[in-house]
mmCIF file with all atom_site columns, C-alpha atoms in Angstrom:
data_model
loop_
_atom_site.group_PDB
_atom_site.id
_atom_site.type_symbol
_atom_site.label_atom_id
_atom_site.label_alt_id
_atom_site.label_comp_id
_atom_site.label_asym_id
_atom_site.label_entity_id
_atom_site.label_seq_id
_atom_site.pdbx_PDB_ins_code
_atom_site.Cartn_x
_atom_site.Cartn_y
_atom_site.Cartn_z
_atom_site.occupancy
_atom_site.B_iso_or_equiv
_atom_site.pdbx_formal_charge
_atom_site.auth_seq_id
_atom_site.auth_comp_id
_atom_site.auth_asym_id
_atom_site.auth_atom_id
_atom_site.pdbx_PDB_model_num
ATOM 1   C CA . MET A 1 1   ? -0.021  -0.017 0.018   1.00 41.00 ? 51  MET A CA 1
ATOM 2   C CA . TYR A 1 2   ? 1.344   3.415  -1.017  1.00 38.00 ? 52  TYR A CA 1
ATOM 3   C CA . THR A 1 3   ? 0.472   6.803  0.397   1.00 35.00 ? 53  THR A CA 1
ATOM 4   C CA . HIS A 1 4   ? 0.595   9.808  -1.915  1.00 32.00 ? 54  HIS A CA 1
ATOM 5   C CA . ILE A 1 5   ? 1.985   12.895 -0.227  1.00 36.00 ? 55  ILE A CA 1
ATOM 6   C CA . GLU A 1 6   ? 2.375   16.238 -1.843  1.00 33.00 ? 56  GLU A CA 1
ATOM 7   C CA . ILE A 1 7   ? 4.653   18.812 -0.316  1.00 34.00 ? 57  ILE A CA 1
ATOM 8   C CA . THR A 1 8   ? 4.533   22.484 -1.313  1.00 32.00 ? 58  THR A CA 1
ATOM 9   C CA . LEU A 1 9   ? 7.404   24.676 -0.290  1.00 32.00 ? 59  LEU A CA 1
ATOM 10  C CA . TRP A 1 10  ? 6.803   28.394 0.041   1.00 33.00 ? 60  TRP A CA 1
ATOM 11  C CA . MET A 1 11  ? 9.561   30.930 -0.088  1.00 35.00 ? 61  MET A CA 1
ATOM 12  C CA . VAL A 1 12  ? 8.773   34.209 1.665   1.00 37.00 ? 62  VAL A CA 1
ATOM 13  C CA . PRO A 1 13  ? 11.256  36.927 0.721   1.00 37.00 ? 63  PRO A CA 1
ATOM 14  C CA . THR A 1 14  ? 12.169  39.672 3.148   1.00 36.00 ? 64  THR A CA 1
ATOM 15  C CA . LYS A 1 15  ? 11.547  43.305 2.311   1.00 37.00 ? 65  LYS A CA 1
ATOM 16  C CA . SER A 1 16  ? 15.097  43.596 1.122   1.00 35.00 ? 66  SER A CA 1
ATOM 17  C CA . ALA A 1 17  ? 14.874  40.548 -1.154  1.00 34.00 ? 67  ALA A CA 1
ATOM 18  C CA . THR A 1 18  ? 14.816  41.107 -4.851  1.00 34.00 ? 68  THR A CA 1
ATOM 19  C CA . ARG A 1 19  ? 12.058  39.722 -7.067  1.00 36.00 ? 69  ARG A CA 1
ATOM 20  C CA . PHE A 1 20  ? 12.535  36.118 -8.167  1.00 36.00 ? 70  PHE A CA 1
ATOM 21  C CA . CYS A 1 21  ? 14.320  36.096 -11.533 1.00 37.00 ? 71  CYS A CA 1
ATOM 22  C CA . ASN A 1 22  ? 13.766  39.895 -11.789 1.00 41.00 ? 72  ASN A CA 1
ATOM 23  C CA . GLN A 1 23  ? 10.195  39.359 -12.949 1.00 46.00 ? 73  GLN A CA 1
ATOM 24  C CA . GLN A 1 24  ? 7.919   42.280 -13.583 1.00 58.00 ? 74  GLN A CA 1
ATOM 25  C CA . PRO A 1 25  ? 4.554   42.497 -11.818 1.00 67.00 ? 75  PRO A CA 1
ATOM 26  C CA . ASN A 1 26  ? 1.705   40.680 -13.518 1.00 79.00 ? 76  ASN A CA 1
ATOM 27  C CA . SER A 1 27  ? -0.814  43.102 -15.009 1.00 78.00 ? 77  SER A CA 1
ATOM 28  C CA . VAL A 1 28  ? -4.493  43.058 -16.064 1.00 79.00 ? 78  VAL A CA 1
ATOM 29  C CA . LEU A 1 29  ? -5.660  45.917 -18.293 1.00 77.00 ? 79  LEU A CA 1
ATOM 30  C CA . ALA A 1 30  ? -9.066  47.594 -17.878 1.00 75.00 ? 80  ALA A CA 1
ATOM 31  C CA . ALA A 1 31  ? -9.595  46.087 -14.405 1.00 81.00 ? 81  ALA A CA 1
ATOM 32  C CA . PHE A 1 32  ? -9.362  47.104 -10.839 1.00 84.00 ? 82  PHE A CA 1
ATOM 33  C CA . ILE A 1 33  ? -9.261  45.139 -7.597  1.00 89.00 ? 83  ILE A CA 1
ATOM 34  C CA . SER A 1 34  ? -12.547 45.437 -5.686  1.00 88.00 ? 84  SER A CA 1
ATOM 35  C CA . GLY A 1 35  ? -11.989 46.110 -1.981  1.00 89.00 ? 85  GLY A CA 1
ATOM 36  C CA . ASN A 1 36  ? -8.884  44.906 -0.155  1.00 92.00 ? 86  ASN A CA 1
ATOM 37  C CA . ASP A 1 37  ? -7.750  48.483 0.359   1.00 94.00 ? 87  ASP A CA 1
ATOM 38  C CA . ILE A 1 38  ? -4.821  49.318 2.654   1.00 94.00 ? 88  ILE A CA 1
ATOM 39  C CA . PRO A 1 39  ? -5.259  52.462 4.763   1.00 93.00 ? 89  PRO A CA 1
ATOM 40  C CA . CYS A 1 40  ? -2.211  54.658 5.034   1.00 92.00 ? 90  CYS A CA 1
ATOM 41  C CA . GLY A 1 41  ? -3.513  57.977 6.333   1.00 92.00 ? 91  GLY A CA 1
ATOM 42  C CA . TYR A 1 42  ? -4.430  59.349 2.889   1.00 92.00 ? 92  TYR A CA 1
ATOM 43  C CA . SER A 1 43  ? -6.790  62.305 3.012   1.00 93.00 ? 93  SER A CA 1
ATOM 44  C CA . ASP A 1 44  ? -8.387  64.416 0.288   1.00 91.00 ? 94  ASP A CA 1
ATOM 45  C CA . SER A 1 45  ? -11.065 67.170 0.041   1.00 94.00 ? 95  SER A CA 1
ATOM 46  C CA . VAL A 1 46  ? -13.610 64.672 1.425   1.00 93.00 ? 96  VAL A CA 1
ATOM 47  C CA . GLY A 1 47  ? -11.423 63.971 4.489   1.00 94.00 ? 97  GLY A CA 1
ATOM 48  C CA . PRO A 1 48  ? -9.593  60.903 5.758   1.00 94.00 ? 98  PRO A CA 1
ATOM 49  C CA . ARG A 1 49  ? -9.963  57.859 3.575   1.00 94.00 ? 99  ARG A CA 1
ATOM 50  C CA . ASN A 1 50  ? -9.729  54.085 4.127   1.00 94.00 ? 100 ASN A CA 1
ATOM 51  C CA . PHE A 1 51  ? -7.465  53.544 1.135   1.00 94.00 ? 101 PHE A CA 1
ATOM 52  C CA . CYS A 1 52  ? -3.919  54.409 0.208   1.00 96.00 ? 102 CYS A CA 1
ATOM 53  C CA . LYS A 1 53  ? -3.588  56.558 -2.921  1.00 96.00 ? 103 LYS A CA 1
ATOM 54  C CA . VAL A 1 54  ? -0.016  57.088 -4.136  1.00 97.00 ? 104 VAL A CA 1
ATOM 55  C CA . CYS A 1 55  ? 0.984   59.472 -6.882  1.00 97.00 ? 105 CYS A CA 1
ATOM 56  C CA . GLY A 1 56  ? 4.268   59.936 -8.680  1.00 98.00 ? 106 GLY A CA 1
ATOM 57  C CA . GLY A 1 57  ? 4.005   57.312 -11.390 1.00 97.00 ? 107 GLY A CA 1
ATOM 58  C CA . ARG A 1 58  ? 3.930   53.545 -11.460 1.00 96.00 ? 108 ARG A CA 1
ATOM 59  C CA . ALA A 1 59  ? 7.480   53.182 -10.088 1.00 96.00 ? 109 ALA A CA 1
ATOM 60  C CA . ALA A 1 60  ? 6.520   55.243 -7.011  1.00 97.00 ? 110 ALA A CA 1
ATOM 61  C CA . VAL A 1 61  ? 3.342   53.233 -6.405  1.00 97.00 ? 111 VAL A CA 1
ATOM 62  C CA . GLU A 1 62  ? 5.237   49.916 -6.763  1.00 95.00 ? 112 GLU A CA 1
ATOM 63  C CA . ALA A 1 63  ? 7.994   51.086 -4.448  1.00 95.00 ? 113 ALA A CA 1
ATOM 64  C CA . ARG A 1 64  ? 5.442   52.098 -1.812  1.00 96.00 ? 114 ARG A CA 1
ATOM 65  C CA . CYS A 1 65  ? 3.707   48.727 -2.176  1.00 95.00 ? 115 CYS A CA 1
ATOM 66  C CA . ASN A 1 66  ? 7.035   46.937 -1.801  1.00 93.00 ? 116 ASN A CA 1
ATOM 67  C CA . ASN A 1 67  ? 7.637   48.885 1.459   1.00 94.00 ? 117 ASN A CA 1
ATOM 68  C CA . THR A 1 68  ? 4.159   48.501 2.885   1.00 94.00 ? 118 THR A CA 1
ATOM 69  C CA . LYS A 1 69  ? 3.317   45.448 5.005   1.00 90.00 ? 119 LYS A CA 1
ATOM 70  C CA . CYS A 1 70  ? 0.558   43.309 3.475   1.00 92.00 ? 120 CYS A CA 1
ATOM 71  C CA . CYS A 1 71  ? 0.659   45.058 0.083   1.00 95.00 ? 121 CYS A CA 1
ATOM 72  C CA . VAL A 1 72  ? 0.710   42.409 -2.690  1.00 94.00 ? 122 VAL A CA 1
ATOM 73  C CA . ALA A 1 73  ? -0.922  44.357 -5.527  1.00 94.00 ? 123 ALA A CA 1
ATOM 74  C CA . TYR A 1 74  ? -1.882  47.790 -6.725  1.00 95.00 ? 124 TYR A CA 1
ATOM 75  C CA . ASP A 1 75  ? -4.294  49.484 -9.161  1.00 94.00 ? 125 ASP A CA 1
ATOM 76  C CA . MET A 1 76  ? -3.129  52.269 -11.406 1.00 95.00 ? 126 MET A CA 1
ATOM 77  C CA . GLU A 1 77  ? -5.988  54.692 -12.108 1.00 94.00 ? 127 GLU A CA 1
ATOM 78  C CA . SER A 1 78  ? -3.828  56.797 -14.388 1.00 92.00 ? 128 SER A CA 1
ATOM 79  C CA . SER A 1 79  ? -0.181  56.896 -15.339 1.00 94.00 ? 129 SER A CA 1
ATOM 80  C CA . GLU A 1 80  ? 0.422   59.013 -12.239 1.00 96.00 ? 130 GLU A CA 1
ATOM 81  C CA . CYS A 1 81  ? -1.685  57.629 -9.354  1.00 97.00 ? 131 CYS A CA 1
ATOM 82  C CA . GLY A 1 82  ? -2.466  54.191 -7.920  1.00 96.00 ? 132 GLY A CA 1
ATOM 83  C CA . TYR A 1 83  ? -3.995  52.412 -4.903  1.00 96.00 ? 133 TYR A CA 1
ATOM 84  C CA . LEU A 1 84  ? -2.289  49.812 -2.712  1.00 96.00 ? 134 LEU A CA 1
ATOM 85  C CA . LYS A 1 85  ? -4.149  46.485 -2.223  1.00 95.00 ? 135 LYS A CA 1
ATOM 86  C CA . ALA A 1 86  ? -3.834  43.625 0.274   1.00 95.00 ? 136 ALA A CA 1
ATOM 87  C CA . ALA A 1 87  ? -5.033  41.046 -2.298  1.00 92.00 ? 137 ALA A CA 1
ATOM 88  C CA . ALA A 1 88  ? -4.780  40.588 -6.052  1.00 89.00 ? 138 ALA A CA 1
ATOM 89  C CA . GLY A 1 89  ? -8.525  40.156 -6.477  1.00 87.00 ? 139 GLY A CA 1
ATOM 90  C CA . PRO A 1 90  ? -11.356 39.994 -6.996  1.00 88.00 ? 140 PRO A CA 1
ATOM 91  C CA . LEU A 1 91  ? -11.061 41.903 -10.238 1.00 88.00 ? 141 LEU A CA 1
ATOM 92  C CA . LYS A 1 92  ? -13.772 44.045 -11.690 1.00 87.00 ? 142 LYS A CA 1
ATOM 93  C CA . LYS A 1 93  ? -13.566 44.446 -15.447 1.00 81.00 ? 143 LYS A CA 1
ATOM 94  C CA . PRO A 1 94  ? -13.871 46.039 -17.825 1.00 77.00 ? 144 PRO A CA 1
ATOM 95  C CA . THR A 1 95  ? -12.968 49.215 -16.028 1.00 82.00 ? 145 THR A CA 1
ATOM 96  C CA . LYS A 1 96  ? -11.669 51.789 -18.465 1.00 85.00 ? 146 LYS A CA 1
ATOM 97  C CA . GLY A 1 97  ? -8.595  53.693 -17.262 1.00 87.00 ? 147 GLY A CA 1
ATOM 98  C CA . PHE A 1 98  ? -7.482  51.188 -14.600 1.00 90.00 ? 148 PHE A CA 1
ATOM 99  C CA . THR A 1 99  ? -4.685  48.597 -14.768 1.00 90.00 ? 149 THR A CA 1
ATOM 100 C CA . SER A 1 100 ? -4.134  46.116 -11.912 1.00 92.00 ? 150 SER A CA 1
ATOM 101 C CA . TYR A 1 101 ? -0.733  44.800 -10.938 1.00 92.00 ? 151 TYR A CA 1
ATOM 102 C CA . SER A 1 102 ? 0.159   41.972 -8.617  1.00 92.00 ? 152 SER A CA 1
ATOM 103 C CA . LEU A 1 103 ? 3.686   41.751 -7.303  1.00 86.00 ? 153 LEU A CA 1
ATOM 104 C CA . ALA A 1 104 ? 5.786   38.907 -8.703  1.00 74.00 ? 154 ALA A CA 1
ATOM 105 C CA . SER A 1 105 ? 7.613   38.530 -5.358  1.00 62.00 ? 155 SER A CA 1
ATOM 106 C CA . GLY A 1 106 ? 4.517   37.053 -3.679  1.00 55.00 ? 156 GLY A CA 1
ATOM 107 C CA . LYS A 1 107 ? 5.431   38.740 -0.390  1.00 56.00 ? 157 LYS A CA 1
ATOM 108 C CA . PRO A 1 108 ? 2.811   38.489 2.370   1.00 51.00 ? 158 PRO A CA 1
#
């Protein structure tokens, strides 16, 4: 009698770890991640918000995500501003003007 056992190994990189094989984030055009917002103290004309909006281009949004605990994805609303996310889904599409990115590093 044989027992089939599957073992899955997970590698969790540290904040200073580089992406595996220098992969780029996965992207989904015309979609945004519904919910899973990460608060960061962002405020606008409405007042304090429960999401984290970062402006300065995609590189700035990705860098902020890489340095924010629990951030594994982000939505770009334009080429300048995006929103940090704690999950890579669920996706709502089509959503014109948005592109969703999930980090290739898979950090928690």
